[in-house]
Amino acid sequence: MPDDVEPRDLDKVARGELKTLSKENADWVAKHLVMAGRLIDEDPEEAHKHALSAGRRAGRISVVRETIAITAYQVGDYALTLRELRTYRRISGRDDQLPLMVDSERGLGRPERALELGRSVDVSTLDAQVRVSLAIAMSGARLDLGQPQAALGELEIPQLDRTKAFSYSPALFAAYGTVLEDLGRPDEGEKWLELADRAEDALAALEHGGDDGETVEIVEEDVDVSDERPAGLDDVGVGALQELGDVEPEPREGVDDLNGPEQGPDEQHDEEQGQHDETADPETAPQGTDHVDDHRG
């Protein structure tokens, strides 16, 4: 453990969850969670070890189980990811990690089960960011099954709005463009991929300070995206979809007027309950198989 690691470096909300532990134990667990966060990108294997260490002393704390799951996902242990996230859902009562569960089912080569799991929750109860991540994961599962048209339909949700950029917009636009290319519509796909790049640039500019600190005006040439409703929604089987209706995302880091008039395609989704809940020691969990790359959550 590096000398510069302090328990107070942990997120305030996460620290609050550790208050049920003794101070000594809470500080010990907090340091390991801090290290897991530091190392998750550069050394996921080491980050996972820190998460497991935290789990040995605080296995009933939801943020600990969540951290184990996230680091397990990063090292490709999708079976452990699923097991830990089932426990996390039971302890916390939250569905915010459902997209990661769906993507882990894909990583285990079970796209049908991934779709069933994605249908197990009413998506209207999810935050916009989670809803987008779930749509991308569900779309990837459709691609795994060789259903590109259905994959496109999974992405046609209210958040697919090319007039605004939120933190989730670049990934959603890029996924939509990729599926269009898979459908043999490269010109349309290229426009959405270009729009994804523009949204990312706009958000980066916002992060570094826009004109008013909240929005960034796009001054470069508009991307020529059709004003029509994105194709493909009506072609997806009715049995595979659930009507969401008009649901607007809560503004986060909004960037208005990316290009063209406002548009918000409807989303439709499938639902199901996930598998049984397991709470075995994380270190005894089976290892997952190689992950499928399409639309990784």
XYZ file of C-alpha atoms in Angstrom:
297
model
C 0.000 0.000 0.000
C 1.616 3.326 -1.047
C 2.250 5.774 1.772
C 0.235 8.524 0.099
C -3.043 6.568 0.181
C -5.515 7.928 2.714
C -9.056 6.741 3.595
C -10.330 10.254 2.911
C -9.299 9.808 -0.731
C -12.334 7.572 -1.156
C -15.549 9.079 -2.498
C -17.692 10.565 0.282
C -20.714 8.386 -0.531
C -18.599 5.232 -0.494
C -17.012 6.261 2.808
C -20.497 6.620 4.226
C -21.226 2.961 3.456
C -18.203 1.901 5.497
C -19.486 3.504 8.701
C -20.960 0.191 9.815
C -17.401 -1.132 10.178
C -14.970 -0.373 12.957
C -12.823 2.672 12.220
C -9.662 0.616 11.788
C -11.359 -1.821 9.449
C -13.153 0.953 7.540
C -9.860 2.772 6.952
C -8.214 -0.447 5.765
C -11.043 -1.218 3.346
C -11.180 2.383 2.111
C -7.490 2.328 1.186
C -7.944 -0.803 -0.880
C -10.934 0.709 -2.669
C -8.890 3.834 -3.405
C -6.132 1.687 -4.902
C -8.642 -0.266 -6.984
C -9.864 3.023 -8.434
C -6.338 4.235 -9.120
C -5.230 1.081 -10.893
C -8.384 0.032 -12.764
C -7.196 1.435 -16.108
C -3.441 0.913 -15.974
C -3.245 -2.377 -14.052
C -6.664 -4.061 -13.766
C -5.194 -7.268 -12.345
C -3.675 -5.395 -9.415
C -6.874 -3.351 -9.009
C -8.810 -6.609 -8.764
C -6.508 -7.862 -6.000
C -7.183 -4.730 -3.979
C -10.932 -5.171 -4.485
C -10.752 -8.785 -3.322
C -8.768 -7.709 -0.273
C -11.499 -5.205 0.594
C -14.092 -7.923 0.096
C -12.484 -10.214 2.658
C -13.155 -7.666 5.402
C -16.311 -5.983 4.139
C -18.248 -8.525 2.120
C -21.634 -7.119 3.152
C -20.928 -3.592 1.903
C -22.526 -2.911 -1.473
C -19.791 -0.601 -2.813
C -17.219 -3.311 -2.062
C -19.162 -5.960 -3.965
C -19.650 -3.481 -6.801
C -15.914 -2.773 -6.936
C -15.090 -6.476 -7.024
C -17.523 -6.888 -9.915
C -16.133 -3.981 -11.925
C -12.549 -5.104 -11.527
C -13.542 -8.694 -12.329
C -15.130 -7.446 -15.548
C -11.932 -5.612 -16.442
C -9.873 -8.805 -16.115
C -12.411 -10.846 -18.082
C -13.937 -12.835 -15.240
C -17.546 -12.445 -16.302
C -18.888 -15.243 -14.094
C -17.557 -13.471 -11.005
C -18.847 -10.139 -12.303
C -22.360 -11.547 -12.534
C -22.241 -13.173 -9.134
C -20.959 -10.072 -7.386
C -23.468 -7.803 -9.117
C -26.357 -10.057 -8.124
C -25.213 -9.651 -4.539
C -24.738 -5.913 -5.054
C -28.322 -5.611 -6.354
C -29.671 -7.566 -3.391
C -27.800 -5.455 -0.836
C -28.312 -2.048 -2.451
C -31.647 -2.502 -4.220
C -30.166 -0.704 -7.236
C -30.239 -1.632 -10.937
C -27.558 0.814 -12.057
C -25.136 -2.003 -12.932
C -27.633 -3.938 -15.060
C -25.808 -3.042 -18.314
C -22.612 -4.599 -16.955
C -24.544 -7.735 -16.039
C -26.024 -7.937 -19.537
C -22.615 -7.472 -21.107
C -21.136 -10.142 -18.837
C -23.745 -12.621 -20.047
C -22.546 -11.793 -23.539
C -18.972 -12.330 -22.432
C -19.955 -15.827 -21.301
C -21.389 -16.502 -24.757
C -25.043 -16.309 -23.656
C -26.675 -13.523 -25.704
C -30.187 -14.931 -25.259
C -29.771 -14.831 -21.498
C -28.340 -11.322 -21.815
C -31.528 -10.181 -23.551
C -33.705 -11.851 -20.934
C -31.773 -10.155 -18.166
C -32.093 -6.785 -19.876
C -35.882 -7.271 -20.016
C -36.081 -7.994 -16.294
C -36.263 -4.310 -15.318
C -38.635 -1.518 -16.296
C -36.218 0.731 -18.176
C -38.325 3.801 -17.422
C -37.081 3.520 -13.826
C -33.433 3.820 -14.881
C -31.349 6.976 -15.126
C -30.621 8.180 -18.651
C -26.963 7.117 -18.472
C -27.881 3.601 -17.351
C -30.633 3.359 -19.945
C -28.189 4.223 -22.719
C -25.592 1.736 -21.481
C -28.270 -0.943 -21.320
C -29.443 -0.165 -24.861
C -25.879 -0.509 -26.156
C -25.399 -3.824 -24.343
C -28.743 -5.147 -25.624
C -27.836 -4.054 -29.137
C -24.570 -5.959 -28.855
C -26.468 -9.082 -27.800
C -28.653 -8.743 -30.895
C -25.524 -8.543 -33.026
C -24.185 -11.656 -31.309
C -27.350 -13.430 -32.494
C -26.971 -12.136 -36.047
C -29.902 -9.701 -35.736
C -28.523 -6.345 -36.948
C -31.953 -4.829 -37.638
C -33.093 -5.629 -34.117
C -29.760 -4.296 -32.858
C -30.551 -0.984 -34.503
C -33.983 -0.918 -32.885
C -32.487 -1.423 -29.429
C -30.588 1.845 -29.887
C -33.550 3.913 -31.052
C -34.335 5.395 -27.672
C -35.262 8.956 -26.681
C -31.622 9.670 -25.801
C -30.650 9.186 -29.470
C -31.073 12.924 -29.957
C -28.598 14.492 -32.354
C -29.479 18.025 -31.260
C -27.852 17.694 -27.824
C -24.744 16.083 -26.395
C -24.720 14.493 -22.957
C -22.027 12.358 -21.381
C -23.610 9.243 -22.899
C -24.115 10.674 -26.411
C -20.768 9.811 -28.082
C -21.040 6.116 -27.221
C -24.695 5.944 -28.300
C -24.090 7.777 -31.581
C -21.063 5.592 -32.334
C -22.974 2.375 -31.617
C -25.804 3.502 -33.868
C -23.404 4.369 -36.672
C -21.649 1.019 -36.369
C -24.881 -0.942 -36.659
C -25.920 1.103 -39.688
C -22.646 0.119 -41.327
C -23.298 -3.525 -40.443
C -26.667 -3.170 -42.186
C -24.948 -2.049 -45.379
C -25.773 1.631 -44.940
C -22.236 3.075 -44.731
C -23.137 6.657 -45.684
C -25.660 6.958 -42.849
C -23.309 5.169 -40.486
C -20.464 7.540 -41.269
C -22.653 10.545 -40.471
C -23.516 9.183 -37.018
C -19.899 8.278 -36.334
C -18.885 11.803 -37.292
C -21.601 13.141 -35.021
C -20.193 11.005 -32.188
C -16.792 12.645 -32.688
C -18.349 16.110 -32.672
C -20.286 15.367 -29.508
C -17.117 14.152 -27.815
C -15.236 17.284 -28.859
C -18.070 19.475 -27.582
C -18.132 17.700 -24.231
C -14.352 17.989 -23.938
C -14.616 21.711 -24.608
C -17.326 21.974 -21.969
C -15.167 20.159 -19.444
C -12.394 22.691 -20.022
C -14.798 25.636 -19.755
C -17.297 26.820 -22.340
C -18.622 30.325 -22.866
C -20.980 30.128 -19.907
C -19.646 27.052 -18.170
C -22.751 25.031 -19.052
C -23.136 24.877 -22.832
C -20.852 24.956 -25.839
C -22.037 26.320 -29.155
C -20.980 24.224 -32.144
C -19.479 26.524 -34.747
C -18.028 23.944 -37.123
C -19.923 22.732 -40.177
C -23.075 20.805 -39.339
C -23.141 17.081 -39.905
C -25.685 16.280 -42.614
C -27.918 13.836 -40.733
C -31.371 13.208 -42.134
C -34.270 14.930 -40.380
C -36.354 11.796 -40.743
C -36.971 9.336 -37.930
C -34.051 6.847 -37.917
C -34.869 3.819 -40.013
C -35.262 0.390 -38.542
C -37.563 0.897 -35.568
C -40.696 -0.335 -37.301
C -38.869 -3.337 -38.761
C -38.048 -4.926 -35.397
C -40.367 -7.680 -34.219
C -43.079 -6.447 -31.870
C -42.498 -9.348 -29.512
C -38.914 -8.241 -28.979
C -39.771 -4.719 -27.950
C -41.427 -2.767 -25.169
C -42.836 0.713 -25.775
C -41.195 3.384 -23.646
C -42.988 6.436 -24.930
C -41.601 9.941 -24.769
C -39.032 10.076 -21.997
C -36.564 12.944 -21.864
C -33.154 12.526 -20.194
C -32.347 14.595 -17.155
C -29.839 17.282 -18.219
C -26.288 16.554 -17.151
C -23.439 18.135 -18.999
C -25.675 19.302 -21.840
C -24.431 20.686 -25.145
C -27.249 22.095 -27.247
C -27.732 22.262 -31.013
C -25.245 19.732 -32.300
C -27.042 19.898 -35.640
C -30.496 19.919 -37.193
C -33.936 19.952 -35.585
C -34.724 18.130 -32.386
C -35.424 14.436 -32.658
C -35.981 11.728 -30.031
C -36.658 8.253 -31.412
C -38.753 5.985 -29.261
C -37.134 3.148 -27.387
C -38.508 -0.342 -27.045
C -36.961 -3.063 -24.885
C -37.306 -6.677 -23.729
C -37.451 -7.609 -19.981
C -36.517 -10.578 -17.649
C -35.263 -11.583 -14.210
C -31.574 -12.541 -13.867
C -30.256 -15.789 -12.464
C -29.979 -16.904 -8.842
C -28.072 -14.815 -6.298
C -24.761 -16.186 -5.072
C -22.592 -14.864 -2.277
C -19.601 -17.190 -2.237
C -16.104 -15.954 -1.512
C -14.994 -13.886 -4.555
C -11.671 -15.723 -4.766
C -13.401 -19.053 -5.365
C -15.446 -17.808 -8.317
C -15.063 -19.484 -11.734
C -13.300 -17.605 -14.489
C -15.220 -16.321 -17.487
C -14.601 -16.849 -21.182
C -13.401 -14.375 -23.774
C -15.656 -11.370 -24.244
C -17.515 -10.443 -27.384
C -16.244 -7.103 -28.662
C -19.368 -5.664 -30.306
C -20.818 -2.721 -28.287
C -18.894 -3.527 -25.133
C -20.758 -1.974 -22.205
